[in-house]
mmCIF file of C-alpha atoms in Angstrom:
data_model
loop_
_atom_site.group_PDB
_atom_site.id
_atom_site.type_symbol
_atom_site.label_atom_id
_atom_site.label_comp_id
_atom_site.label_asym_id
_atom_site.label_seq_id
_atom_site.Cartn_x
_atom_site.Cartn_y
_atom_site.Cartn_z
ATOM 1 C CA UNK M 13 15.641 13.557 -7.644
ATOM 2 C CA UNK M 14 18.152 11.546 -5.734
ATOM 3 C CA UNK M 15 19.151 7.863 -5.871
ATOM 4 C CA UNK M 16 20.089 6.225 -2.636
ATOM 5 C CA UNK M 17 21.487 2.940 -1.757
ATOM 6 C CA UNK M 18 20.586 0.516 0.972
ATOM 7 C CA UNK M 19 22.440 -2.813 1.883
ATOM 8 C CA UNK M 20 20.664 -5.775 3.235
ATOM 9 C CA UNK M 21 22.395 -8.821 5.016
ATOM 10 C CA UNK M 22 19.803 -11.496 4.650
ATOM 11 C CA UNK M 23 16.981 -12.708 2.383
ATOM 12 C CA UNK M 24 14.076 -11.092 4.267
ATOM 13 C CA UNK M 25 14.985 -7.973 5.885
ATOM 14 C CA UNK M 26 13.478 -4.511 6.853
ATOM 15 C CA UNK M 27 16.229 -1.959 7.006
ATOM 16 C CA UNK M 28 15.792 1.349 8.779
ATOM 17 C CA UNK M 29 16.247 4.099 6.341
ATOM 18 C CA UNK M 30 15.442 6.979 8.686
ATOM 19 C CA UNK M 31 18.882 8.816 8.368
ATOM 20 C CA UNK M 32 19.073 8.463 4.653
ATOM 21 C CA UNK M 33 15.530 9.743 4.299
ATOM 22 C CA UNK M 34 16.133 12.675 6.562
ATOM 23 C CA UNK M 35 19.406 13.713 5.089
ATOM 24 C CA UNK M 36 17.746 13.547 1.631
ATOM 25 C CA UNK M 37 14.955 15.860 2.586
ATOM 26 C CA UNK M 38 17.502 18.349 4.179
ATOM 27 C CA UNK M 39 19.486 18.071 1.063
ATOM 28 C CA UNK M 40 16.332 19.038 -1.173
ATOM 29 C CA UNK M 41 15.893 22.048 1.129
ATOM 30 C CA UNK M 42 12.056 21.309 1.393
ATOM 31 C CA UNK M 43 10.438 22.923 4.360
ATOM 32 C CA UNK M 44 6.877 21.852 3.579
ATOM 33 C CA UNK M 45 5.645 19.190 1.055
ATOM 34 C CA UNK M 46 5.939 15.633 0.388
ATOM 35 C CA UNK M 47 8.729 13.203 -0.344
ATOM 36 C CA UNK M 48 8.018 10.385 -2.835
ATOM 37 C CA UNK M 49 10.232 7.158 -2.185
ATOM 38 C CA UNK M 50 10.340 4.426 -4.848
ATOM 39 C CA UNK M 51 12.058 0.974 -4.910
ATOM 40 C CA UNK M 52 14.334 0.430 -7.827
ATOM 41 C CA UNK M 53 13.694 -3.286 -7.714
ATOM 42 C CA UNK M 54 10.501 -5.268 -7.860
ATOM 43 C CA UNK M 55 11.683 -7.505 -4.930
ATOM 44 C CA UNK M 56 11.747 -4.423 -2.568
ATOM 45 C CA UNK M 57 9.249 -2.204 -0.945
ATOM 46 C CA UNK M 58 8.928 0.718 1.225
ATOM 47 C CA UNK M 59 7.052 1.304 4.532
ATOM 48 C CA UNK M 60 6.902 3.022 7.791
ATOM 49 C CA UNK M 61 6.498 1.254 11.025
ATOM 50 C CA UNK M 62 7.727 1.395 14.580
ATOM 51 C CA UNK M 63 11.367 1.899 15.188
ATOM 52 C CA UNK M 64 11.761 2.033 19.068
ATOM 53 C CA UNK M 65 12.053 -1.756 19.292
ATOM 54 C CA UNK M 66 13.698 -3.503 16.506
ATOM 55 C CA UNK M 67 11.796 -6.566 17.112
ATOM 56 C CA UNK M 68 8.812 -4.959 15.407
ATOM 57 C CA UNK M 69 10.717 -4.918 12.143
ATOM 58 C CA UNK M 70 11.901 -8.505 12.932
ATOM 59 C CA UNK M 71 8.280 -9.634 13.535
ATOM 60 C CA UNK M 72 6.916 -7.950 10.363
ATOM 61 C CA UNK M 73 9.558 -9.576 8.241
ATOM 62 C CA UNK M 74 8.701 -12.881 9.933
ATOM 63 C CA UNK M 75 5.037 -12.831 9.409
ATOM 64 C CA UNK M 76 5.470 -11.675 5.925
ATOM 65 C CA UNK M 77 7.395 -14.949 5.391
ATOM 66 C CA UNK M 78 4.693 -16.894 7.233
ATOM 67 C CA UNK M 79 1.908 -15.608 5.197
ATOM 68 C CA UNK M 80 3.814 -15.770 1.752
ATOM 69 C CA UNK M 81 6.499 -18.568 2.043
ATOM 70 C CA UNK M 82 9.247 -18.875 -0.505
ATOM 71 C CA UNK M 83 8.250 -22.290 -1.721
ATOM 72 C CA UNK M 84 4.703 -22.855 -2.964
ATOM 73 C CA UNK M 85 4.202 -25.716 -5.465
ATOM 74 C CA UNK M 86 1.670 -23.589 -7.263
ATOM 75 C CA UNK M 87 4.394 -20.910 -8.144
ATOM 76 C CA UNK M 88 5.310 -20.772 -11.697
ATOM 77 C CA UNK M 89 7.909 -18.148 -12.005
ATOM 78 C CA UNK M 90 11.172 -19.787 -12.738
ATOM 79 C CA UNK M 91 13.481 -17.467 -10.743
ATOM 80 C CA UNK M 92 11.913 -18.943 -7.476
ATOM 81 C CA UNK M 93 11.412 -15.713 -5.914
ATOM 82 C CA UNK M 94 7.565 -15.327 -6.492
ATOM 83 C CA UNK M 95 7.290 -14.693 -2.804
ATOM 84 C CA UNK M 96 9.398 -11.603 -2.929
ATOM 85 C CA UNK M 97 7.201 -9.996 -5.616
ATOM 86 C CA UNK M 98 4.148 -10.928 -3.754
ATOM 87 C CA UNK M 99 5.531 -9.146 -0.607
ATOM 88 C CA UNK M 100 6.464 -6.141 -2.719
ATOM 89 C CA UNK M 101 2.891 -5.671 -3.780
ATOM 90 C CA UNK M 102 1.529 -6.370 -0.381
ATOM 91 C CA UNK M 103 4.092 -3.883 1.364
ATOM 92 C CA UNK M 104 3.941 -1.337 -1.570
ATOM 93 C CA UNK M 105 6.834 -0.441 -3.900
ATOM 94 C CA UNK M 106 6.827 3.289 -2.802
ATOM 95 C CA UNK M 107 5.808 5.601 -0.075
ATOM 96 C CA UNK M 108 4.936 9.202 -0.015
ATOM 97 C CA UNK M 109 5.865 10.793 3.170
ATOM 98 C CA UNK M 110 4.809 14.238 4.479
ATOM 99 C CA UNK M 111 7.406 16.989 5.072
ATOM 100 C CA UNK M 112 6.768 19.634 7.844
ATOM 101 C CA UNK M 113 9.037 21.818 9.249
ATOM 102 C CA UNK M 114 11.990 20.604 7.144
ATOM 103 C CA UNK M 115 11.579 16.805 8.200
ATOM 104 C CA UNK M 116 9.368 13.951 7.491
ATOM 105 C CA UNK M 117 6.509 13.442 9.688
ATOM 106 C CA UNK M 118 6.470 9.979 10.532
ATOM 107 C CA UNK M 119 4.162 9.492 13.603
ATOM 108 C CA UNK M 120 4.888 7.828 16.844
ATOM 109 C CA UNK M 121 7.286 5.920 16.810
ATOM 110 C CA UNK M 122 7.502 5.534 12.957
ATOM 111 C CA UNK M 123 10.638 5.100 10.885
ATOM 112 C CA UNK M 124 10.707 4.595 7.172
ATOM 113 C CA UNK M 125 12.102 1.106 6.314
ATOM 114 C CA UNK M 126 13.246 -0.587 3.117
ATOM 115 C CA UNK M 127 11.834 -3.908 2.850
ATOM 116 C CA UNK M 128 13.708 -6.589 0.854
ATOM 117 C CA UNK M 129 13.113 -10.229 0.271
ATOM 118 C CA UNK M 130 15.273 -11.613 -2.513
ATOM 119 C CA UNK M 131 17.802 -14.451 -3.440
ATOM 120 C CA UNK M 132 20.296 -13.172 -0.785
ATOM 121 C CA UNK M 133 22.014 -10.358 0.878
ATOM 122 C CA UNK M 134 22.656 -7.466 -1.476
ATOM 123 C CA UNK M 135 22.471 -3.791 -2.304
ATOM 124 C CA UNK M 136 19.521 -2.179 -3.873
ATOM 125 C CA UNK M 137 18.692 1.423 -4.492
ATOM 126 C CA UNK M 138 15.536 3.511 -4.123
ATOM 127 C CA UNK M 139 14.918 7.117 -5.359
ATOM 128 C CA UNK M 140 13.652 10.017 -3.351
ATOM 129 C CA UNK M 141 12.286 13.256 -4.906
ATOM 130 C CA UNK D 26 -6.518 14.519 -15.159
ATOM 131 C CA UNK D 27 -7.449 11.706 -17.305
ATOM 132 C CA UNK D 28 -9.666 8.715 -17.195
ATOM 133 C CA UNK D 29 -8.333 5.491 -18.706
ATOM 134 C CA UNK D 30 -10.114 2.011 -19.191
ATOM 135 C CA UNK D 31 -8.660 -1.467 -18.669
ATOM 136 C CA UNK D 32 -10.335 -4.701 -19.644
ATOM 137 C CA UNK D 33 -10.122 -7.807 -17.556
ATOM 138 C CA UNK D 34 -11.059 -11.323 -18.839
ATOM 139 C CA UNK D 35 -11.216 -13.223 -15.537
ATOM 140 C CA UNK D 36 -12.200 -12.755 -12.082
ATOM 141 C CA UNK D 37 -8.573 -12.421 -10.626
ATOM 142 C CA UNK D 38 -6.195 -10.793 -12.932
ATOM 143 C CA UNK D 39 -3.215 -8.420 -12.909
ATOM 144 C CA UNK D 40 -3.182 -6.340 -16.307
ATOM 145 C CA UNK D 41 -0.178 -4.695 -17.466
ATOM 146 C CA UNK D 42 -0.952 -1.130 -18.054
ATOM 147 C CA UNK D 43 2.547 0.153 -18.861
ATOM 148 C CA UNK D 44 1.722 1.532 -22.430
ATOM 149 C CA UNK D 45 -1.555 3.275 -21.136
ATOM 150 C CA UNK D 46 0.528 4.824 -18.220
ATOM 151 C CA UNK D 47 3.405 5.913 -20.489
ATOM 152 C CA UNK D 48 0.992 7.356 -23.204
ATOM 153 C CA UNK D 49 -0.742 9.507 -20.322
ATOM 154 C CA UNK D 50 2.385 10.722 -19.035
ATOM 155 C CA UNK D 51 3.578 11.709 -22.419
ATOM 156 C CA UNK D 52 0.191 13.403 -23.204
ATOM 157 C CA UNK D 53 0.340 15.260 -19.881
ATOM 158 C CA UNK D 54 3.950 16.791 -20.993
ATOM 159 C CA UNK D 55 5.413 16.264 -17.653
ATOM 160 C CA UNK D 56 9.122 15.991 -17.627
ATOM 161 C CA UNK D 57 9.850 15.741 -13.962
ATOM 162 C CA UNK D 58 7.153 15.071 -11.292
ATOM 163 C CA UNK D 59 4.760 12.280 -10.185
ATOM 164 C CA UNK D 60 1.946 10.521 -11.551
ATOM 165 C CA UNK D 61 -1.069 9.713 -9.443
ATOM 166 C CA UNK D 62 -3.184 6.614 -10.304
ATOM 167 C CA UNK D 63 -6.306 5.726 -8.819
ATOM 168 C CA UNK D 64 -8.754 2.955 -9.278
ATOM 169 C CA UNK D 65 -12.346 4.038 -9.796
ATOM 170 C CA UNK D 66 -13.758 0.802 -8.256
ATOM 171 C CA UNK D 67 -13.231 -0.713 -5.003
ATOM 172 C CA UNK D 68 -12.710 -4.184 -6.161
ATOM 173 C CA UNK D 69 -9.458 -2.884 -8.112
ATOM 174 C CA UNK D 70 -6.093 -1.715 -7.238
ATOM 175 C CA UNK D 71 -2.869 -0.691 -8.655
ATOM 176 C CA UNK D 72 0.678 -1.875 -8.265
ATOM 177 C CA UNK D 73 4.053 -2.219 -9.848
ATOM 178 C CA UNK D 74 5.745 -5.493 -10.135
ATOM 179 C CA UNK D 75 8.048 -7.541 -12.559
ATOM 180 C CA UNK D 76 6.855 -7.487 -16.140
ATOM 181 C CA UNK D 77 9.717 -9.614 -17.695
ATOM 182 C CA UNK D 78 8.178 -12.763 -17.036
ATOM 183 C CA UNK D 79 4.292 -12.882 -17.193
ATOM 184 C CA UNK D 80 4.285 -15.881 -14.470
ATOM 185 C CA UNK D 81 4.996 -13.141 -11.876
ATOM 186 C CA UNK D 82 1.681 -11.511 -12.310
ATOM 187 C CA UNK D 83 -0.065 -14.592 -12.511
ATOM 188 C CA UNK D 84 1.796 -15.996 -9.213
ATOM 189 C CA UNK D 85 0.898 -12.767 -7.519
ATOM 190 C CA UNK D 86 -2.907 -13.207 -8.383
ATOM 191 C CA UNK D 87 -2.774 -16.719 -7.365
ATOM 192 C CA UNK D 88 -1.226 -16.074 -3.788
ATOM 193 C CA UNK D 89 -3.693 -13.277 -3.396
ATOM 194 C CA UNK D 90 -6.453 -15.850 -3.866
ATOM 195 C CA UNK D 91 -4.660 -18.238 -1.677
ATOM 196 C CA UNK D 92 -4.451 -15.822 1.175
ATOM 197 C CA UNK D 93 -7.738 -14.244 0.608
ATOM 198 C CA UNK D 94 -10.243 -16.909 -0.821
ATOM 199 C CA UNK D 95 -13.486 -15.816 -2.379
ATOM 200 C CA UNK D 96 -15.670 -17.874 0.276
ATOM 201 C CA UNK D 97 -15.245 -17.564 3.978
ATOM 202 C CA UNK D 98 -18.172 -18.647 6.284
ATOM 203 C CA UNK D 99 -17.436 -15.462 8.329
ATOM 204 C CA UNK D 100 -17.929 -12.973 5.497
ATOM 205 C CA UNK D 101 -21.183 -11.056 5.996
ATOM 206 C CA UNK D 102 -21.280 -8.766 3.024
ATOM 207 C CA UNK D 103 -24.127 -9.967 0.721
ATOM 208 C CA UNK D 104 -22.780 -9.386 -2.587
ATOM 209 C CA UNK D 105 -20.173 -12.171 -2.110
ATOM 210 C CA UNK D 106 -17.078 -10.318 -3.156
ATOM 211 C CA UNK D 107 -15.566 -9.382 0.233
ATOM 212 C CA UNK D 108 -12.520 -11.071 -0.963
ATOM 213 C CA UNK D 109 -12.055 -8.478 -3.740
ATOM 214 C CA UNK D 110 -12.396 -5.688 -1.391
ATOM 215 C CA UNK D 111 -9.828 -7.130 1.156
ATOM 216 C CA UNK D 112 -7.398 -7.451 -1.973
ATOM 217 C CA UNK D 113 -7.862 -3.842 -2.980
ATOM 218 C CA UNK D 114 -6.782 -2.746 0.639
ATOM 219 C CA UNK D 115 -3.831 -5.122 0.609
ATOM 220 C CA UNK D 116 -2.788 -4.118 -2.789
ATOM 221 C CA UNK D 117 -3.522 -0.581 -2.500
ATOM 222 C CA UNK D 118 -6.327 1.374 -4.449
ATOM 223 C CA UNK D 119 -3.935 3.883 -5.927
ATOM 224 C CA UNK D 120 -0.319 4.232 -6.930
ATOM 225 C CA UNK D 121 2.067 7.552 -6.927
ATOM 226 C CA UNK D 122 4.939 6.865 -9.583
ATOM 227 C CA UNK D 123 7.868 9.176 -9.971
ATOM 228 C CA UNK D 124 8.178 10.620 -13.524
ATOM 229 C CA UNK D 125 11.831 11.329 -14.740
ATOM 230 C CA UNK D 126 13.029 12.373 -18.013
ATOM 231 C CA UNK D 127 9.356 12.403 -19.312
ATOM 232 C CA UNK D 128 8.666 8.774 -18.316
ATOM 233 C CA UNK D 129 7.625 6.702 -15.207
ATOM 234 C CA UNK D 130 10.539 5.351 -13.273
ATOM 235 C CA UNK D 131 9.623 1.955 -12.517
ATOM 236 C CA UNK D 132 12.545 0.111 -11.507
ATOM 237 C CA UNK D 133 14.099 -3.208 -12.687
ATOM 238 C CA UNK D 134 12.056 -4.796 -14.199
ATOM 239 C CA UNK D 135 8.908 -2.932 -13.142
ATOM 240 C CA UNK D 136 5.585 -2.446 -14.701
ATOM 241 C CA UNK D 137 2.361 -0.949 -13.447
ATOM 242 C CA UNK D 138 -0.548 -3.430 -13.187
ATOM 243 C CA UNK D 139 -4.147 -2.943 -12.597
ATOM 244 C CA UNK D 140 -5.274 -5.644 -10.223
ATOM 245 C CA UNK D 141 -9.030 -6.705 -10.435
ATOM 246 C CA UNK D 142 -10.812 -9.226 -8.453
ATOM 247 C CA UNK D 143 -14.467 -9.038 -8.947
ATOM 248 C CA UNK D 144 -17.560 -11.086 -9.918
ATOM 249 C CA UNK D 145 -16.417 -11.603 -13.538
ATOM 250 C CA UNK D 146 -14.479 -10.043 -16.580
ATOM 251 C CA UNK D 147 -15.327 -6.416 -17.131
ATOM 252 C CA UNK D 148 -14.046 -3.131 -17.920
ATOM 253 C CA UNK D 149 -12.915 -0.735 -15.066
ATOM 254 C CA UNK D 150 -11.494 2.612 -15.110
ATOM 255 C CA UNK D 151 -8.771 4.410 -13.291
ATOM 256 C CA UNK D 152 -7.645 8.010 -13.481
ATOM 257 C CA UNK D 153 -4.167 9.382 -13.861
ATOM 258 C CA UNK D 154 -3.165 12.904 -13.043
ATOM 259 C CA UNK B 3 -1.439 20.898 6.825
ATOM 260 C CA UNK B 4 -4.116 19.840 9.199
ATOM 261 C CA UNK B 5 -4.344 17.340 12.042
ATOM 262 C CA UNK B 6 -7.439 15.530 12.471
ATOM 263 C CA UNK B 7 -8.653 12.999 15.103
ATOM 264 C CA UNK B 8 -10.514 9.780 14.938
ATOM 265 C CA UNK B 9 -11.950 7.549 17.574
ATOM 266 C CA UNK B 10 -12.098 3.875 17.589
ATOM 267 C CA UNK B 11 -14.365 1.817 19.860
ATOM 268 C CA UNK B 12 -12.769 -1.702 19.571
ATOM 269 C CA UNK B 13 -9.284 -3.287 19.001
ATOM 270 C CA UNK B 14 -9.620 -3.842 15.248
ATOM 271 C CA UNK B 15 -11.779 -1.447 13.305
ATOM 272 C CA UNK B 16 -11.918 0.473 10.244
ATOM 273 C CA UNK B 17 -13.665 3.947 10.793
ATOM 274 C CA UNK B 18 -15.285 5.823 7.808
ATOM 275 C CA UNK B 19 -13.571 9.239 7.791
ATOM 276 C CA UNK B 20 -15.144 10.512 4.517
ATOM 277 C CA UNK B 21 -16.847 13.606 6.285
ATOM 278 C CA UNK B 22 -13.408 14.619 7.888
ATOM 279 C CA UNK B 23 -11.630 14.238 4.564
ATOM 280 C CA UNK B 24 -14.074 16.049 2.600
ATOM 281 C CA UNK B 25 -14.215 19.137 4.972
ATOM 282 C CA UNK B 26 -10.414 19.104 5.289
ATOM 283 C CA UNK B 27 -10.243 19.423 1.548
ATOM 284 C CA UNK B 28 -12.949 22.102 1.373
ATOM 285 C CA UNK B 29 -11.152 23.979 4.041
ATOM 286 C CA UNK B 30 -7.837 23.916 2.126
ATOM 287 C CA UNK B 31 -9.581 25.413 -0.928
ATOM 288 C CA UNK B 32 -7.975 22.902 -3.296
ATOM 289 C CA UNK B 33 -10.087 22.575 -6.647
ATOM 290 C CA UNK B 34 -7.590 20.088 -8.406
ATOM 291 C CA UNK B 35 -4.800 18.369 -6.876
ATOM 292 C CA UNK B 36 -4.033 15.542 -4.350
ATOM 293 C CA UNK B 37 -4.623 15.141 -0.611
ATOM 294 C CA UNK B 38 -1.899 13.286 1.311
ATOM 295 C CA UNK B 39 -3.146 11.416 4.439
ATOM 296 C CA UNK B 40 -0.799 9.969 6.922
ATOM 297 C CA UNK B 41 -1.426 8.020 10.153
ATOM 298 C CA UNK B 42 0.391 9.441 13.102
ATOM 299 C CA UNK B 43 0.515 6.025 14.949
ATOM 300 C CA UNK B 44 2.225 3.048 13.553
ATOM 301 C CA UNK B 45 -0.678 0.903 14.573
ATOM 302 C CA UNK B 46 -3.020 2.518 12.268
ATOM 303 C CA UNK B 47 -3.363 2.765 8.608
ATOM 304 C CA UNK B 48 -5.411 4.355 5.776
ATOM 305 C CA UNK B 49 -7.330 2.695 2.834
ATOM 306 C CA UNK B 50 -10.312 3.590 0.713
ATOM 307 C CA UNK B 51 -12.894 0.898 0.177
ATOM 308 C CA UNK B 52 -16.726 0.318 -0.269
ATOM 309 C CA UNK B 53 -18.692 2.395 2.009
ATOM 310 C CA UNK B 54 -22.257 1.483 0.657
ATOM 311 C CA UNK B 55 -22.506 -1.622 2.945
ATOM 312 C CA UNK B 56 -20.810 -1.382 6.388
ATOM 313 C CA UNK B 57 -20.265 -5.202 6.220
ATOM 314 C CA UNK B 58 -17.409 -4.555 3.771
ATOM 315 C CA UNK B 59 -15.365 -2.634 6.496
ATOM 316 C CA UNK B 60 -16.195 -5.256 8.846
ATOM 317 C CA UNK B 61 -15.290 -8.239 6.635
ATOM 318 C CA UNK B 62 -11.839 -6.464 5.967
ATOM 319 C CA UNK B 63 -11.176 -6.027 9.584
ATOM 320 C CA UNK B 64 -12.144 -9.589 10.168
ATOM 321 C CA UNK B 65 -9.937 -10.996 7.223
ATOM 322 C CA UNK B 66 -7.053 -8.920 8.426
ATOM 323 C CA UNK B 67 -7.318 -10.423 11.917
ATOM 324 C CA UNK B 68 -7.863 -13.920 10.459
ATOM 325 C CA UNK B 69 -4.568 -13.527 8.310
ATOM 326 C CA UNK B 70 -2.590 -11.799 11.055
ATOM 327 C CA UNK B 71 -3.944 -13.012 14.457
ATOM 328 C CA UNK B 72 -2.842 -11.067 17.659
ATOM 329 C CA UNK B 73 -1.027 -14.012 19.174
ATOM 330 C CA UNK B 74 1.837 -15.943 17.393
ATOM 331 C CA UNK B 75 4.539 -17.772 19.340
ATOM 332 C CA UNK B 76 6.929 -16.454 16.982
ATOM 333 C CA UNK B 77 6.407 -12.876 17.832
ATOM 334 C CA UNK B 78 9.128 -11.315 19.985
ATOM 335 C CA UNK B 79 7.766 -7.491 20.405
ATOM 336 C CA UNK B 80 7.355 -7.249 24.146
ATOM 337 C CA UNK B 81 4.284 -4.877 23.618
ATOM 338 C CA UNK B 82 2.123 -7.775 22.392
ATOM 339 C CA UNK B 83 0.800 -5.854 19.314
ATOM 340 C CA UNK B 84 3.042 -7.017 16.413
ATOM 341 C CA UNK B 85 -0.020 -7.973 14.644
ATOM 342 C CA UNK B 86 -1.164 -4.457 14.539
ATOM 343 C CA UNK B 87 2.253 -3.167 13.243
ATOM 344 C CA UNK B 88 1.910 -5.907 10.461
ATOM 345 C CA UNK B 89 -1.408 -4.747 9.472
ATOM 346 C CA UNK B 90 -0.320 -1.096 9.260
ATOM 347 C CA UNK B 91 2.324 -2.156 6.793
ATOM 348 C CA UNK B 92 -0.172 -4.250 4.726
ATOM 349 C CA UNK B 93 -2.831 -1.740 4.574
ATOM 350 C CA UNK B 94 -0.333 1.189 4.217
ATOM 351 C CA UNK B 95 0.215 4.000 6.883
ATOM 352 C CA UNK B 96 -0.936 6.593 4.222
ATOM 353 C CA UNK B 97 -2.968 7.496 1.370
ATOM 354 C CA UNK B 98 -2.649 9.986 -1.518
ATOM 355 C CA UNK B 99 -6.052 10.880 -2.895
ATOM 356 C CA UNK B 100 -6.905 12.589 -6.163
ATOM 357 C CA UNK B 101 -8.906 15.836 -5.650
ATOM 358 C CA UNK B 102 -11.038 16.849 -8.555
ATOM 359 C CA UNK B 103 -13.620 19.780 -8.717
ATOM 360 C CA UNK B 104 -12.939 20.625 -5.109
ATOM 361 C CA UNK B 105 -13.823 16.963 -3.797
ATOM 362 C CA UNK B 106 -11.953 13.787 -3.251
ATOM 363 C CA UNK B 107 -12.356 11.462 -6.233
ATOM 364 C CA UNK B 108 -12.974 8.087 -4.465
ATOM 365 C CA UNK B 109 -14.443 5.684 -7.158
ATOM 366 C CA UNK B 110 -17.557 3.571 -6.727
ATOM 367 C CA UNK B 111 -18.472 3.336 -4.002
ATOM 368 C CA UNK B 112 -15.328 4.269 -2.243
ATOM 369 C CA UNK B 113 -14.787 5.899 1.085
ATOM 370 C CA UNK B 114 -11.631 6.525 3.090
ATOM 371 C CA UNK B 115 -11.238 4.686 6.183
ATOM 372 C CA UNK B 116 -8.898 4.898 9.208
ATOM 373 C CA UNK B 117 -7.807 1.502 10.097
ATOM 374 C CA UNK B 118 -6.653 0.660 13.613
ATOM 375 C CA UNK B 119 -5.586 -2.392 15.404
ATOM 376 C CA UNK B 120 -4.355 -1.595 18.785
ATOM 377 C CA UNK B 121 -4.298 -2.440 22.374
ATOM 378 C CA UNK B 122 -8.085 -0.994 22.836
ATOM 379 C CA UNK B 123 -10.294 1.515 22.066
ATOM 380 C CA UNK B 124 -8.873 4.997 21.683
ATOM 381 C CA UNK B 125 -8.328 8.229 19.775
ATOM 382 C CA UNK B 126 -5.558 8.575 16.995
ATOM 383 C CA UNK B 127 -4.778 11.463 14.810
ATOM 384 C CA UNK B 128 -3.719 11.487 11.337
ATOM 385 C CA UNK B 129 -2.789 14.474 9.075
ATOM 386 C CA UNK B 130 -4.082 15.643 5.784
ATOM 387 C CA UNK B 131 -2.201 18.138 3.465
#
C-alpha cells in the first residue's frame, strides 16, 4: 500500500493523477490485477474521465457545482461544506482500476482524476494498493 | 462472505454501519486487503462520508431527495420508487474498502454508510466479503 | 481478462448485460471472488439496478438526462458531449461485483447495466476480469 499526495489550487477541481497512478502501479510491480484507490478525506473523490481535452474536467467540476451548490438554506452541517460531502458520495470516494500488461486500463481517452471540493486550495492524500 | 442486516427508520436515510463493517473485517481475519460491500436490494447503496457530525449524513440524504424527488410526472415505473433506484445508481450499489492493519481505512473523518430510499422503514441486508 | 461488446440503439440508454456478465464469470471458472467490470469509453458507465421492470432503466436514463441535460451554455468542451462525461462520473465508469457459488450476486432484483450517453447509437466495449 502506498500513500500519495495531490495538490489542488481552487475549491472545486478535478486533478489529473494519471502519472502518479501509473508510477504507483509500476512500483508495485503488478502485471495483471487491480489497483484500489481511496481518498483519505471525505470531501474528495476519485473518478476516471476524458483527459484529451482539459475542458471535460472543467465541465464536470462546473456541472457538479451547478447540481450541488455550496449554499442551500436546508443544509445543517455547521462547517458549510455539505456540498463537498454530497459530491464525494456522487463521484465516489474510491476507484478500482484494472491493471493489464503492467499498466492501468483506462479506456479511450480515460484518465484518473482526483476530485476535490473543499474550503480552499490544499493538499490531500489518497492511497493506492 | 458474510451477510449483514441494517435497519432503517424512515424513507430516506444514511445509516452508519462502521461497527458492523469493522466487526466483519475482524471476523474475516484479514490484515491487509480489501473489503467488498454490496447492497442486496436495488433501492439501497453504500458510500463513505463524514461521520463526526451526523448532520452531514442528513444533508446528503436531503440533497439526494432535492435532486431526485420521489414524484416526477415523467416516471413510468409503476411501483412509484423510481427515485430510489436513481439514487442507488448515483450513490453506488457497492463499495470496495481498503483494509490495512486489520481495519478498514476510511480517511478523515470517514464512516461507511448504508443508504436506503424506499417505500418506508425496513430492514435490508448487504454482504461483505 | 475478457473484452465484451455491447450495442446501444439511442443516445441515452441503459443496456441489460446480465447474460454477458454471467457467461464471462462462468468462462472464468470463478466460484467465489469478485468480477471487475470497466467501461472502455469515458461516455459509458456500469451500474446495477432493478431488472424486473424495464421502466426502471428507462426512468434512470430519463432522470440522468433531466439532471444533466445535453446543452448547457456553460459547457466548454467542443465535442458537445460534456453531459455524457458528467453522467459517467456520476454513474461510475466501473463496477466490482461479488461472485458467489459461481454466479454474480446481484441482489433483488438487480441486473448489471451498461449505461451509455453519447453522440448516437453505437457499439462500445467493456472488460471483465
